[in-house]
Coordinates of C-alpha atoms in Angstrom, one line a residue:
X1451 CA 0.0 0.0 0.0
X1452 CA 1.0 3.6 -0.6
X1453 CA 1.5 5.5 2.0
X1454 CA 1.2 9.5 0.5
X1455 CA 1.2 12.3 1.8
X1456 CA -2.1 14.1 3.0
X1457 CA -2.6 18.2 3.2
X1458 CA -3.0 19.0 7.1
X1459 CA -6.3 20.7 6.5
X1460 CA -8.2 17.1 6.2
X1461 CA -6.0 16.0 9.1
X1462 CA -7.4 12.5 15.4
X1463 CA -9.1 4.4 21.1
X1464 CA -9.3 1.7 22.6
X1465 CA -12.2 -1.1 23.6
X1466 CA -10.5 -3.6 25.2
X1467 CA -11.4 -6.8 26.9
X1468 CA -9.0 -8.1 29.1
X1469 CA -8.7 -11.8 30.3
X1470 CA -6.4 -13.0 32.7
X1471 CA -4.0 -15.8 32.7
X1472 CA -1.6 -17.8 34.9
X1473 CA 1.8 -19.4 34.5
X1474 CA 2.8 -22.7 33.3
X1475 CA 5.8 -24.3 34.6
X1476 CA 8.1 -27.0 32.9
X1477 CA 11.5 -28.4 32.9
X1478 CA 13.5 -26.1 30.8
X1479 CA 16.2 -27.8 27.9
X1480 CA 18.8 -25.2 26.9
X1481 CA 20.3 -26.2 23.3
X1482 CA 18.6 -23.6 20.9
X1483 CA 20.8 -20.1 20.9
X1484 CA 18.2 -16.9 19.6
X1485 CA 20.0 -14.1 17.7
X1486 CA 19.7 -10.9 19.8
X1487 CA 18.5 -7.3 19.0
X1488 CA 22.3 -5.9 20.0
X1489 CA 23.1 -7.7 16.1
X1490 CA 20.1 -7.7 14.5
X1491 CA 17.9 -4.9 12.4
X1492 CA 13.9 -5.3 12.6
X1493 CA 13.7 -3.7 9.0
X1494 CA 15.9 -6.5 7.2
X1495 CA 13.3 -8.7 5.8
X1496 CA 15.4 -11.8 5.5
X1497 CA 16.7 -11.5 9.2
X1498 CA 13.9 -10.6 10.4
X1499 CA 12.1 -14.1 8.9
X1500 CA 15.1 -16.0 10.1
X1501 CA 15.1 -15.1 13.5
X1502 CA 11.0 -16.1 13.7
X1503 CA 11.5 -19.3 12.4
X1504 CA 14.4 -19.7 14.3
X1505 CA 11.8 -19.0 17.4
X1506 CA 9.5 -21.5 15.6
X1507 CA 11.5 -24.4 15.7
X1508 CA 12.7 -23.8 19.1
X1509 CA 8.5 -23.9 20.1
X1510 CA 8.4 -26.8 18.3
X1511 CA 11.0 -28.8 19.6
X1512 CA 10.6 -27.4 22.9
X1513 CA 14.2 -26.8 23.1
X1514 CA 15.9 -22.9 23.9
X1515 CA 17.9 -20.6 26.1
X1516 CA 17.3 -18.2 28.2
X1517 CA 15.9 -15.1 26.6
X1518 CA 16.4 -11.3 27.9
X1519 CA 12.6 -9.8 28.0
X1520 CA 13.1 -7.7 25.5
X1521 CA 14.1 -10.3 23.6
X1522 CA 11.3 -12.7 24.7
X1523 CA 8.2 -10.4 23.8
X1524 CA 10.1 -9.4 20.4
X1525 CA 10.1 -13.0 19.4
X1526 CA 6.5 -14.2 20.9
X1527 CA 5.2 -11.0 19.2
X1528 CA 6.6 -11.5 15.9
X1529 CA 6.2 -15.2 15.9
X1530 CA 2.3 -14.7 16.5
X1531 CA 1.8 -12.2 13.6
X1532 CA 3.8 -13.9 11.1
X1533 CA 2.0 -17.1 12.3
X1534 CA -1.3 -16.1 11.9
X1535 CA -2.1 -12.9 10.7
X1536 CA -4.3 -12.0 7.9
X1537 CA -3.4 -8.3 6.7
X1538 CA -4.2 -9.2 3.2
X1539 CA -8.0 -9.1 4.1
X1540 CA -10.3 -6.9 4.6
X1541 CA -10.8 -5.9 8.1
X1542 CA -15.1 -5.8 7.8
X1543 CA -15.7 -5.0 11.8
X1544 CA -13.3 -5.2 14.3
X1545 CA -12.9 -5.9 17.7
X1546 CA -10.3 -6.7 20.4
X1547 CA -9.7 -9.7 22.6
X1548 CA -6.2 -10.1 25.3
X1549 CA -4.5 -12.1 27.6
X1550 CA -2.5 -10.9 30.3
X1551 CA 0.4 -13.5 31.2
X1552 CA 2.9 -13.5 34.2
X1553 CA 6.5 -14.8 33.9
X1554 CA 9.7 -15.0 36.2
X1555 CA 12.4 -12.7 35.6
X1556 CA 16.1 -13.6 36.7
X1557 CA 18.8 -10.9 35.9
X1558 CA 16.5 -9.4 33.4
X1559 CA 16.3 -13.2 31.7
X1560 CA 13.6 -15.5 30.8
X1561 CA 14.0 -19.3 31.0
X1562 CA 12.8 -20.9 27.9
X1563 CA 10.2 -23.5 29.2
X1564 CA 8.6 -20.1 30.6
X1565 CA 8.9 -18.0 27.2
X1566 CA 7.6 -21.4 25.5
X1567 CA 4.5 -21.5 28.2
X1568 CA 3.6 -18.0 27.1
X1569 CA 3.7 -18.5 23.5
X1570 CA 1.8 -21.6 23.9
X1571 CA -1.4 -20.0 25.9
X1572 CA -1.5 -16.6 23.5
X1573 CA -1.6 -19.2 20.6
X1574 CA -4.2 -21.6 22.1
X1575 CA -6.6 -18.2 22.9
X1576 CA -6.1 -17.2 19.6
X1577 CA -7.1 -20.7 18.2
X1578 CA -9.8 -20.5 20.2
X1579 CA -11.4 -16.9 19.1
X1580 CA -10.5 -18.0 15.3
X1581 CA -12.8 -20.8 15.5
X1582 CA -15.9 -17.9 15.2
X1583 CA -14.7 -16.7 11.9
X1584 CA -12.9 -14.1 12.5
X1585 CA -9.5 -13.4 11.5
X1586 CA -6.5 -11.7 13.2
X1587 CA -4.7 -8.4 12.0
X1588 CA -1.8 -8.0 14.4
X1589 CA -1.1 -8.7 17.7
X1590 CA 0.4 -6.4 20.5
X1591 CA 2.7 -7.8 23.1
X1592 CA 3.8 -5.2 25.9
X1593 CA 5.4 -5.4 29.4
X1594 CA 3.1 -4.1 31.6
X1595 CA 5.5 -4.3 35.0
X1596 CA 9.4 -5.8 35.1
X1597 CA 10.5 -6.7 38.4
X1598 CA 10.8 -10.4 39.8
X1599 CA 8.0 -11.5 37.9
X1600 CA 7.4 -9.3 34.0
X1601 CA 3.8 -8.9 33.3
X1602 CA 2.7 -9.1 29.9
X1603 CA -0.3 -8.3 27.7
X1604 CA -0.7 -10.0 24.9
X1605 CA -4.1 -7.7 22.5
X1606 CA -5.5 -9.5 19.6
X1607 CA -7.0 -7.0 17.2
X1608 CA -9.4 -9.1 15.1
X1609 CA -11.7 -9.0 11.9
X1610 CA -14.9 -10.3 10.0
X1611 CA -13.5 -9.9 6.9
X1612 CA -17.0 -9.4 5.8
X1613 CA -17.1 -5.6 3.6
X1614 CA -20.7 -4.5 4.2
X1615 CA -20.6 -1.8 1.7
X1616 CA -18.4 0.0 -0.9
X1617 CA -15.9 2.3 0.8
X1618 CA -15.4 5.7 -1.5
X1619 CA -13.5 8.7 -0.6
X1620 CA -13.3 11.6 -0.2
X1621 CA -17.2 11.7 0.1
X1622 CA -17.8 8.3 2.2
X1623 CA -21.0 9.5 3.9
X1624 CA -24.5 10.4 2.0
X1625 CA -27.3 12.6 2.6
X1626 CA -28.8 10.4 5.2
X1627 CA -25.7 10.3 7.6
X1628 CA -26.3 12.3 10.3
X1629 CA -25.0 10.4 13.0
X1630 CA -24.8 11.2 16.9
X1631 CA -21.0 11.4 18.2
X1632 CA -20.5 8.3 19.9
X1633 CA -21.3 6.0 23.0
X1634 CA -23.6 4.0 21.0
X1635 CA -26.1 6.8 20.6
X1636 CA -27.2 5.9 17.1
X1637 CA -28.4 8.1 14.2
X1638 CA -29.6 11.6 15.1
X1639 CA -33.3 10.3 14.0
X1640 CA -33.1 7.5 17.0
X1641 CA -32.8 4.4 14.9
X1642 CA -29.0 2.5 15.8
X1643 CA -29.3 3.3 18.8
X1644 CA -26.8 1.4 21.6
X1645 CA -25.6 -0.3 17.9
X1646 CA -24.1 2.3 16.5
X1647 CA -22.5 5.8 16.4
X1648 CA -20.2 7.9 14.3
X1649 CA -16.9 6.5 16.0
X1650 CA -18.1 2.9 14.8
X1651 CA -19.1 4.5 11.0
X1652 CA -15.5 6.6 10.7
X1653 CA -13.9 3.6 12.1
X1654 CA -15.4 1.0 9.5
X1655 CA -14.8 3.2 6.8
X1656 CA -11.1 4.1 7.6
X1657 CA -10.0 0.0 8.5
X1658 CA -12.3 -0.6 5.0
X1659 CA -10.2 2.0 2.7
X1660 CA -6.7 -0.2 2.9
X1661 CA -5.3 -3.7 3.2
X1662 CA -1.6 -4.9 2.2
X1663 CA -0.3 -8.2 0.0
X1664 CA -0.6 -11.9 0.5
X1665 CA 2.8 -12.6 2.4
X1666 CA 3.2 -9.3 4.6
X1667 CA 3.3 -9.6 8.5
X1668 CA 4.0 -6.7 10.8
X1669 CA 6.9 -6.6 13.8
X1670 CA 7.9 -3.9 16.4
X1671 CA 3.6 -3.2 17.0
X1672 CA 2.8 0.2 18.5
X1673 CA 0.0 2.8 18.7
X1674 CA -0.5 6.3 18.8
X1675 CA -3.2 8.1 21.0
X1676 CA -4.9 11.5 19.0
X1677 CA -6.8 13.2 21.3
X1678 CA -7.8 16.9 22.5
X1679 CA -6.9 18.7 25.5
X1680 CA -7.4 21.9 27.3
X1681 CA -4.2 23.2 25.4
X1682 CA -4.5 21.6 21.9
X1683 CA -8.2 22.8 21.5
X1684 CA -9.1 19.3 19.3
X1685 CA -6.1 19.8 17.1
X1686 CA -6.2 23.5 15.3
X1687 CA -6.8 23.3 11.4
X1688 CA -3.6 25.1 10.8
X1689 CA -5.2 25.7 7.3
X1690 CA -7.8 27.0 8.1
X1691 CA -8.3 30.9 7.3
X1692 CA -11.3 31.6 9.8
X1693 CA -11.3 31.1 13.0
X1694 CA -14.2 29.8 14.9
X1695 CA -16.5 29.8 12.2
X1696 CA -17.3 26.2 11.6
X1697 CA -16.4 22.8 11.5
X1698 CA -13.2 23.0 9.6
X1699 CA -11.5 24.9 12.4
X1700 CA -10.5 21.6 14.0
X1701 CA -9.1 18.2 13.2
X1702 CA -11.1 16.1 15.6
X1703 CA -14.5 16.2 16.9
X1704 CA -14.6 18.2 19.8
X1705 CA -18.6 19.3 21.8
X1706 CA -17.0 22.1 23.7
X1707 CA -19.0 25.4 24.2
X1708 CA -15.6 27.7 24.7
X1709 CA -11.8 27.0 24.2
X1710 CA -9.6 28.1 26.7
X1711 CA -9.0 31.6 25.8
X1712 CA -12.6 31.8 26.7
X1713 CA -13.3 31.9 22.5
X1714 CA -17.0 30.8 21.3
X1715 CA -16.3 27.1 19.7
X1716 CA -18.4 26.1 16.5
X1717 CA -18.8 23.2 17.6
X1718 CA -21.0 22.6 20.0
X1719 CA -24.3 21.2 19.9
X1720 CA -26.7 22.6 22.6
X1721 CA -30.1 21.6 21.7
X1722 CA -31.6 18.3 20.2
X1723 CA -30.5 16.3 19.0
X1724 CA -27.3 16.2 21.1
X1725 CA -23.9 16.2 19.1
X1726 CA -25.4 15.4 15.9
X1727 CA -23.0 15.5 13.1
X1728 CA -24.0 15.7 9.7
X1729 CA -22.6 14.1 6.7
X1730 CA -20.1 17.3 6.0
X1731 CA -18.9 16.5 8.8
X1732 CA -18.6 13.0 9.2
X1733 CA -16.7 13.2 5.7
X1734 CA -13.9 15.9 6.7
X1735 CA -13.4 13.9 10.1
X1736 CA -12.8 10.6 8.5
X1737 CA -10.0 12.0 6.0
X1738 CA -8.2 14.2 9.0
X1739 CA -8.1 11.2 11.2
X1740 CA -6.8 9.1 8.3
X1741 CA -4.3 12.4 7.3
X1742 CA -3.1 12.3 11.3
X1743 CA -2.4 8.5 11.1
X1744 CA -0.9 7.8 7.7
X1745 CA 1.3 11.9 8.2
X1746 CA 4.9 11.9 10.2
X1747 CA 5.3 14.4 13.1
X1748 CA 7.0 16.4 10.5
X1749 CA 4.2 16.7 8.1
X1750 CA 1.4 17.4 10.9
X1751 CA 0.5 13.1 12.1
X1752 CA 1.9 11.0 14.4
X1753 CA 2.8 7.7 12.0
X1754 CA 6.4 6.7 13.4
X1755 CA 8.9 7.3 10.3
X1756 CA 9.6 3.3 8.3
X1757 CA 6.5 1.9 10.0
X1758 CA 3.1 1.7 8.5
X1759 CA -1.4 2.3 9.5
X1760 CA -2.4 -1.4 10.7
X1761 CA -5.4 -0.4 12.0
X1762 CA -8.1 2.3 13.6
X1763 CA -10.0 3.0 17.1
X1764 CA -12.4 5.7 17.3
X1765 CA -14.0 6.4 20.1
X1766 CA -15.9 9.2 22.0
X1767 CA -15.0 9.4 25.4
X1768 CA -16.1 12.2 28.4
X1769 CA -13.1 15.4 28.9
X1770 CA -13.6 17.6 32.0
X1771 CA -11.6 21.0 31.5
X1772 CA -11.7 24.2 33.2
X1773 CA -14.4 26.5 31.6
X1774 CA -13.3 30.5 31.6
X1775 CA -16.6 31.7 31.4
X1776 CA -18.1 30.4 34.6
X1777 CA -15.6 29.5 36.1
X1778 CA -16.3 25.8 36.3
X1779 CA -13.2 23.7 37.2
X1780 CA -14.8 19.9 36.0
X1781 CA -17.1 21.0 32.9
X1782 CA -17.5 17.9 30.7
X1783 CA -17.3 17.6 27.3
X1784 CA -17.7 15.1 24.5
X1785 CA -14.6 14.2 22.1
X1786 CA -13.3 11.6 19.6
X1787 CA -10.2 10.0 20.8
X1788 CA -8.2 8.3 17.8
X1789 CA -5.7 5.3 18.6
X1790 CA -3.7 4.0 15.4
X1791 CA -2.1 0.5 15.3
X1792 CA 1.7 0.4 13.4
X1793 CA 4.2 -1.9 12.5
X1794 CA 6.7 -2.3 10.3
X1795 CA 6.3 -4.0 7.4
X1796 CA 7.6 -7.2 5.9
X1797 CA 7.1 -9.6 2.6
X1798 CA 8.0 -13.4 3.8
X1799 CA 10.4 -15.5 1.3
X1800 CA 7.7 -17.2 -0.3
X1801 CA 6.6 -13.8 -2.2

């Protein structure tokens, strides 16, 4: 997929469920040596593929050494996306599953039998949710704690694969899209309601827009949080000539009745039906959330230079700020917060 370059002026979390699980202990055999990070370069394709089914075999036979936890999660996490993932599919609707694993630590090392133990439960979970037809797009491994004991959290960020209608941009959303902002509220006449919202419509239609080649797997997972504050007033539309005059002043979807020099916003909705946003709308916030993601810091986004969009969270979520007019130390507001999955990319030997 190219990635190009989008103007600032259409330039924005996450729903997780989280299950806990234990440790499994066995007798450890120490015969197979990993390569380490302090050689090895996460953007060489052929490395990269050697040093997962390096891992693989090692699973397989049961057989390893000790693994530093960096080392550990980097292989369990690469392993499971080249193992499984489907990123040549469409996404359809998405949702998110996880597992959160505890393993001894000694001297910043991780005996194998224990690395083995946590590859072996993420990969029997994910067999598990497969079994509903769904497919998985990536998966996110991240310490959570590193002492005696390293928590982990394993997310699985799965799909339907099922494309309910054609995806067209710039102009998405049609006449009869006037959607309320999020929190299941539903369309703005009452029908969808606690199905749908505009996050869930912005977010089908950006994972819908893209999907890479049979073959391609993602390492090194990360995401990116885009959301307003008191300070970033909802991302300014630095090309934007008017100020406070409509929608286009800012990036993301903000219901906020003054910004924080006290200035009139034009986007707040005070009477029925409650942050109702209208197909204009819904159209310019879907390519500047997609502009954030797939932009560099540099050119206005947050997409970490040499890795690439896996996938998008929308979501509306509550924001308490000090309002200047009244005074008001916890007025609430509604926003959209957008979280962007990334990776970098790689093409296995077979392609």
């Amino acid at each position: 997929m190219k990635e190009e370059y989008i103007n600032p002026y259409y330039l924005q979390s996450i729903k997780l469920l989280l299950l806990a699980g234990g440790i499994m202990m066995t007798a450890c055999k120490k015969d197979k040596e990993m390569p380490t990070n302090s050689v090895f370069n996460p953007h060489d394709d052929q490395a990269v593929e050697a040093r997962i089914k390096a891992f693989n075999q090692a699973i397989q036979q049961k057989q390893g050494e000790p693994m530093t936890v960096n080392d550990a999660i980097w292989n369990i996490e690469a392993a499971l996306n080249y193992n499984y993932c489907h990123v040549e599919l469409p996404q359809g609707e998405t949702f998110v599953d996880s597992l959160i694993l505890e393993l001894p630590v000694d001297n910043d090392k991780i005996e194998f039998c224990n690395v083995f133990n946590a590859y072996q439960q993420a990969e029997n979970k994910l067999r598990h949710i497969l079994k509903k037809d769904y497919h998985a797009i990536v998966i996110d491994v991240k310490p959570l704690q590193t002492s005696d004991f390293i928590k982990v959290k394993i997310t699985f960020i799965l799909g339907d694969a099922v494309v309910k209608k054609s995806v067209s941009f710039p102009n998405s959303f049609g006449t009869d899209d006037y959607w309320r902002c999020g929190f299941g509220y539903g369309k703005c006449d009452g029908t969808f309601y606690l199905v749908k919202d505009a996050t869930t419509e912005i977010q089908y239609w950006l994972n819908s827009n893209f999907s890479y080649l049979p073959g391609q797997y993602f390492t090194d997972i990360e995401h990116q949080f885009v959301e307003p504050n008191e300070n970033t007033n909802a991302y300014i539309n630095p090309n934007d000539a008017i100020p406070n005059d409509n929608y286009l002043d800012y990036l993301l979807f903000i219901n906020r009745k003054f910004d924080s020099n006290g200035n009139l916003l034009p986007n707040f909705y005070e009477l029925p039906p409650y942050y109702c946003i209208s197909p204009e709308e819904m159209n310019f916030y879907t390519w500047s959330y997609r502009a954030i993601a797939i932009n560099t810091p540099s050119q206005g986004g947050v997409r970490p230079p040499n890795k690439k969009v896996i996938h998008y969270w929308v979501q509306a979520l509550p924001l308490y700020y000090h309002d200047l007019q009244t005074g008001c130390s916890r007025r609430k507001t509604n926003y959209h917060q957008l979280t962007v999955e990334y990776g970098i990319l790689h093409t296995n030997s077979t392609n």
